[in-house]
Coordinates of C-alpha atoms in Angstrom, one line a residue:
Chain A
M1 CA -17.2 25.8 33.2
F2 CA -18.3 23.0 31.1
K3 CA -18.6 23.1 27.2
E4 CA -22.2 22.3 26.0
L5 CA -22.0 19.0 24.2
D6 CA -22.5 19.7 20.4
P7 CA -26.2 18.6 19.8
I8 CA -25.3 18.1 16.0
L9 CA -22.9 15.4 17.4
H10 CA -24.8 14.1 20.4
S11 CA -27.0 11.7 18.7
Q12 CA -26.4 8.1 18.3
L13 CA -26.2 7.7 14.5
R14 CA -24.8 11.0 13.9
L15 CA -21.9 10.2 16.0
A16 CA -21.3 7.0 14.8
V17 CA -21.2 8.3 11.1
M18 CA -18.7 10.9 12.3
S19 CA -16.6 8.3 14.1
L20 CA -16.5 6.2 11.1
L21 CA -15.5 9.3 8.9
I22 CA -12.8 10.4 11.4
S23 CA -10.8 7.0 10.7
V24 CA -11.0 6.9 6.9
K25 CA -10.3 9.2 4.0
E26 CA -13.5 8.6 2.6
A27 CA -16.5 6.1 2.5
E28 CA -19.3 5.0 0.5
F29 CA -22.9 5.4 1.8
T30 CA -23.4 1.7 1.7
F31 CA -20.4 1.1 3.8
I32 CA -21.7 3.5 6.3
R33 CA -25.0 1.8 6.5
E34 CA -23.6 -1.6 6.8
Q35 CA -21.4 -0.5 9.8
T36 CA -24.1 1.4 11.6
N37 CA -27.0 -1.0 10.8
A38 CA -29.2 2.0 10.1
T39 CA -31.9 2.0 7.4
A40 CA -31.2 3.8 4.3
G41 CA -33.9 6.5 5.0
N42 CA -32.7 7.6 8.6
L43 CA -29.2 7.4 7.4
S44 CA -29.7 9.9 4.7
V45 CA -31.6 12.4 6.9
Q46 CA -28.5 12.2 9.5
V47 CA -26.0 12.4 6.6
Q48 CA -28.0 15.5 5.3
K49 CA -28.0 17.0 8.8
L50 CA -24.4 16.6 9.0
K51 CA -23.9 18.1 5.7
D52 CA -25.9 21.2 6.5
A53 CA -23.5 21.8 9.4
G54 CA -20.6 21.5 7.0
Y55 CA -19.3 18.7 8.9
I56 CA -19.1 16.3 6.0
D57 CA -18.8 16.7 2.2
V58 CA -21.3 14.3 0.3
A59 CA -20.5 13.6 -3.5
K60 CA -22.8 11.9 -5.5
Q61 CA -21.6 10.3 -8.9
F62 CA -22.2 7.3 -11.2
K63 CA -20.1 4.1 -10.8
D64 CA -20.6 1.3 -13.3
N65 CA -24.0 2.8 -14.0
Y66 CA -25.2 2.6 -10.5
P67 CA -25.6 5.9 -8.5
Q68 CA -22.8 6.1 -5.6
T69 CA -22.7 8.5 -2.6
T70 CA -19.6 9.2 -0.9
C71 CA -19.2 10.9 2.4
K72 CA -16.0 12.7 3.6
I73 CA -15.1 14.5 6.9
T74 CA -14.5 18.3 6.3
P75 CA -11.8 20.1 8.5
K76 CA -14.9 21.7 10.1
G77 CA -16.1 18.1 11.2
I78 CA -12.8 17.3 12.6
E79 CA -12.6 20.5 14.7
A80 CA -16.2 19.8 16.0
F81 CA -15.3 16.0 16.5
E82 CA -12.2 16.9 18.4
A83 CA -14.0 19.6 20.5
Y84 CA -16.8 17.0 21.2
V85 CA -14.5 14.5 22.3
K86 CA -12.7 16.9 24.6
A87 CA -15.9 18.1 26.2
L88 CA -16.9 14.5 26.7
Q89 CA -13.6 13.7 28.3
Q90 CA -14.2 16.9 30.8
Y91 CA -18.0 15.4 31.9
L92 CA -16.3 11.9 32.5
Q93 CA -13.5 13.2 34.6
V94 CA -16.1 15.1 36.8
G95 CA -18.1 11.9 36.9
K96 CA -15.0 9.8 38.3
G97 CA -14.2 12.9 40.9
Chain B
M1 CA -29.1 2.0 14.8
E2 CA -31.9 4.5 16.1
E3 CA -32.0 8.3 16.8
K4 CA -31.5 8.5 20.5
Q5 CA -29.7 10.6 23.1
L6 CA -26.8 9.4 24.5
T7 CA -25.0 9.5 27.9
E8 CA -21.3 10.5 28.1
Q9 CA -20.4 7.1 28.6
E10 CA -22.3 5.5 25.8
S11 CA -20.9 8.3 23.5
L12 CA -17.3 7.4 24.2
R13 CA -18.3 3.7 23.9
L14 CA -19.8 4.4 20.3
I15 CA -17.0 6.3 19.0
T16 CA -14.5 3.7 20.1
D17 CA -16.7 1.0 18.7
M18 CA -17.1 2.7 15.4
I19 CA -13.3 3.8 15.0
N20 CA -12.4 0.1 15.6
K21 CA -15.0 -1.1 13.1
A22 CA -13.7 1.2 10.4
R23 CA -9.9 0.3 11.0
S24 CA -10.8 -3.3 11.0
S25 CA -12.7 -2.8 7.7
F26 CA -9.7 -2.5 5.4
H27 CA -8.6 -5.6 4.0
E28 CA -6.2 -5.6 1.1
S29 CA -7.1 -8.4 -1.1
G30 CA -3.1 -8.9 -1.9
A31 CA -3.5 -9.7 -5.3
S32 CA -1.0 -7.0 -6.6
A33 CA 1.4 -8.1 -3.8
I34 CA 1.2 -11.8 -5.1
L35 CA 1.4 -11.0 -8.7
W36 CA 4.7 -8.8 -8.3
G37 CA 6.2 -11.2 -5.6
S38 CA 5.7 -14.2 -8.1
V39 CA 6.9 -12.4 -10.9
V40 CA 10.1 -11.1 -9.4
A41 CA 10.7 -14.6 -7.8
I42 CA 10.4 -16.4 -11.1
A43 CA 12.4 -13.9 -12.8
G44 CA 15.1 -13.9 -10.3
L45 CA 15.2 -17.6 -9.5
T46 CA 15.0 -18.5 -13.1
D47 CA 18.0 -16.4 -14.1
F48 CA 19.8 -17.8 -11.1
A49 CA 19.4 -21.4 -12.2
Q50 CA 20.3 -20.6 -16.0
R51 CA 23.6 -19.1 -14.8
F52 CA 24.3 -21.6 -12.2
W53 CA 23.3 -24.7 -14.1
N54 CA 24.2 -23.4 -17.6
F55 CA 21.0 -23.7 -19.4
R56 CA 18.8 -21.1 -21.6
V57 CA 14.9 -20.6 -21.3
G58 CA 15.3 -19.1 -24.9
F59 CA 14.1 -15.6 -24.0
D60 CA 14.7 -12.7 -21.4
I61 CA 13.2 -14.0 -18.3
W62 CA 12.9 -10.5 -17.1
L63 CA 10.2 -9.9 -19.8
V64 CA 7.7 -11.4 -17.6
V65 CA 7.9 -8.4 -15.4
L66 CA 6.9 -6.3 -18.2
A67 CA 4.1 -8.7 -19.0
A68 CA 2.8 -8.3 -15.4
F69 CA 1.4 -4.9 -16.0
I70 CA -1.5 -6.2 -18.0
P71 CA -3.0 -8.3 -15.3
Q72 CA -2.2 -5.3 -12.8
I73 CA -4.1 -2.8 -14.6
I74 CA -7.1 -5.4 -14.3
I75 CA -6.4 -5.8 -10.5
S76 CA -6.4 -2.3 -10.2
I77 CA -9.6 -1.6 -12.0
R78 CA -11.5 -4.3 -10.3
E79 CA -10.3 -3.2 -6.8
S80 CA -11.2 0.4 -7.5
R81 CA -14.7 -0.7 -8.3
R82 CA -15.1 -2.9 -5.3
R83 CA -13.5 -0.5 -2.7
K84 CA -16.2 0.9 -0.4
V85 CA -13.8 2.8 1.8
V86 CA -10.6 4.6 1.3
A87 CA -7.9 4.4 4.2
L88 CA -6.2 7.5 5.5
E89 CA -2.5 6.6 4.6
E90 CA -3.9 5.3 0.9
N91 CA -2.9 8.3 -1.0
A92 CA 0.7 8.2 0.7
V93 CA 1.0 4.5 -0.1
D94 CA 0.1 5.0 -3.7
A95 CA 2.3 7.7 -4.1
I96 CA 5.4 5.9 -2.8
W97 CA 4.7 2.8 -5.2
M98 CA 4.1 5.2 -8.0
V99 CA 7.5 6.7 -7.4
Y100 CA 8.9 3.3 -6.9
G101 CA 7.6 2.4 -10.5
I102 CA 9.1 5.3 -12.2
S103 CA 12.3 4.5 -10.1
I104 CA 12.6 1.0 -11.2
F105 CA 11.7 1.7 -14.9
M106 CA 14.6 4.6 -14.7
L107 CA 17.0 2.1 -12.9
T108 CA 16.5 -0.6 -15.6
F109 CA 17.0 1.9 -18.3
Y110 CA 20.3 2.9 -16.6
L111 CA 21.4 -0.6 -16.2
N112 CA 20.7 -1.4 -20.0
V113 CA 22.1 1.8 -21.4
V114 CA 25.2 2.8 -19.4
P115 CA 27.4 0.0 -20.5
G116 CA 26.9 0.7 -24.2
V117 CA 27.3 4.4 -23.6
S118 CA 30.4 4.0 -21.3
E119 CA 31.9 1.7 -24.2
R120 CA 31.1 4.1 -26.9
M121 CA 32.7 7.1 -24.9
L122 CA 35.9 4.9 -24.2
S123 CA 36.0 4.2 -27.7
D124 CA 35.8 7.7 -28.8
Q125 CA 38.8 8.2 -26.8
G126 CA 40.5 5.3 -28.6
Q127 CA 40.3 3.4 -25.5
E128 CA 38.8 0.0 -24.3
L129 CA 38.4 -2.0 -21.1
M130 CA 40.8 -5.1 -21.2
V131 CA 41.1 -7.9 -18.3
K132 CA 44.1 -9.9 -17.7
N133 CA 44.1 -13.3 -16.8
L134 CA 46.9 -13.3 -13.9
S135 CA 47.3 -17.2 -14.2
T136 CA 47.8 -17.4 -18.0
G137 CA 49.0 -13.8 -18.6
E138 CA 46.1 -13.4 -21.3
V139 CA 44.8 -10.0 -21.9
M140 CA 41.0 -9.9 -23.5
H141 CA 38.5 -7.2 -24.2
Q142 CA 36.2 -6.8 -21.4
P143 CA 32.5 -5.5 -22.4
S144 CA 31.5 -2.5 -20.2
F145 CA 29.0 -3.3 -17.4
V146 CA 27.6 -1.9 -14.2
I147 CA 29.4 -3.4 -11.3
S148 CA 26.8 -5.3 -9.0
G149 CA 23.6 -3.7 -10.9
Y150 CA 21.3 -6.3 -9.3
S151 CA 22.3 -4.8 -5.7
L152 CA 20.8 -1.5 -6.9
L153 CA 17.5 -3.5 -7.6
L154 CA 17.5 -4.9 -3.9
L155 CA 18.4 -1.5 -2.6
L156 CA 15.3 -0.2 -4.6
Y157 CA 12.9 -3.2 -3.6
A158 CA 13.6 -2.6 0.1
M159 CA 12.5 1.2 0.1
P160 CA 8.6 0.9 -1.0
T161 CA 8.4 -2.2 1.0
L162 CA 9.5 -0.9 4.3
A163 CA 7.9 2.5 3.9
T164 CA 4.5 0.6 3.1
G165 CA 5.2 -1.7 6.2
I166 CA 5.7 1.6 8.5
A167 CA 2.6 3.4 7.1
R168 CA 0.2 0.6 7.4
K169 CA 1.7 -1.1 10.5
F170 CA 1.7 -4.3 8.7
R171 CA 4.7 -6.2 10.2
P172 CA 5.6 -8.7 7.6
M173 CA 6.2 -6.0 5.2
L174 CA 8.1 -4.2 7.8
V175 CA 10.3 -7.2 8.5
A176 CA 10.6 -8.0 4.5
G177 CA 12.0 -4.3 4.0
I178 CA 14.6 -4.7 6.6
L179 CA 15.5 -8.3 5.3
C180 CA 15.8 -6.9 1.9
Y181 CA 18.3 -4.1 2.9
I182 CA 20.3 -7.1 4.5
Y183 CA 19.9 -9.0 1.1
F184 CA 21.5 -5.6 -0.4
L185 CA 24.5 -5.5 1.8
I186 CA 24.9 -9.5 1.2
S187 CA 24.9 -8.9 -2.5
C188 CA 27.7 -6.4 -2.2
F189 CA 30.1 -9.1 -1.4
T190 CA 28.6 -11.7 -4.0
T191 CA 28.7 -12.6 -7.6
T192 CA 26.0 -11.5 -10.0
V193 CA 24.7 -15.2 -10.0
Y194 CA 24.0 -15.1 -6.2
D195 CA 22.5 -11.3 -6.7
L196 CA 19.9 -12.9 -9.0
L197 CA 19.3 -15.6 -6.4
L198 CA 18.8 -12.8 -3.6
N199 CA 16.5 -10.9 -6.2
G200 CA 14.4 -14.2 -6.3
L201 CA 14.2 -14.4 -2.4
A202 CA 13.4 -10.5 -2.4
G203 CA 10.3 -11.3 -4.7
I204 CA 9.4 -14.1 -2.1
T205 CA 10.0 -12.3 1.0
C206 CA 9.0 -8.4 0.2
W207 CA 5.8 -9.4 -1.6
L208 CA 4.7 -13.0 -2.3
I209 CA 4.8 -13.8 1.5
P210 CA 3.0 -10.5 2.7
G211 CA 0.5 -11.0 -0.3
L212 CA -0.4 -14.4 0.7
I213 CA -1.0 -13.3 4.3
L214 CA -3.2 -10.3 3.1
R215 CA -5.2 -12.7 0.7
N216 CA -5.6 -15.0 3.8
R217 CA -6.9 -12.0 5.9
Y218 CA -9.1 -10.8 3.0
L219 CA -10.7 -14.2 2.4
K220 CA -11.6 -14.7 6.2
A221 CA -13.0 -11.2 6.5
K222 CA -15.2 -11.7 3.4
S223 CA -16.5 -15.1 5.0
V224 CA -17.4 -13.6 8.2

């Protein structure tokens, strides 16, 4: 029985954001934007969706008088990401067979 | 990057690409390592030179280590402002160096205080340390001292260096940490003069060289 791929993660930009965040403790919004080559508007929308799903924490603060947004993966996000990768591996193994 | 549905293969490729991107984005500037490597090397080698060639620079050269805290504070503030991403092992590495800082302060305190305290304790018991010159038979007062105190510094340098090398998988620091343990072992058999030379070498191998390697990588990554 195949697990259905998590629809929150099974989208290019959201998966890219989660893959970046799984490898770091936390990252600034600008860093994520640079690495994904996404527009600020699109990235904001996808980050908000991940936040609403409880997969990431978003902290907004001021640094040197400039607004700074920092993103961090949550334990729920790590769990979802691991489950997503496992499900992917299942699909790919069947594909090979 | 657009919002689109992915095939399983595309998903896996994207995950791998992004994880690699995140990992290759950590570039320490190396400034702190260069600072402390230079300071310890200057202090150790100058102190060695003073004792080996019998001259004085006119002040305690190890005070440069204290003075280095000022640029270190400036470096830390500037780097925290510039930092856009925090690595997973960052907290652990910071904790290692903080504990090292406390330990080196305590060890310096020990090395400076224990001889005086020992002398007072002996004096309270109506005793003092004496040394006898076996060839002339002359007996002289010997001020109390910690035997091979600089070896303890080497032992302490090795710990955070090796731990950081392992945590960051940074081979130059890993090798330097092991080398520093070797310096410590050598220093157990050498006089204080050569222990100072080993301290200077430790500054160069543990921090200055790894710092310069980090700096080189950082500048290369910045120019891309």
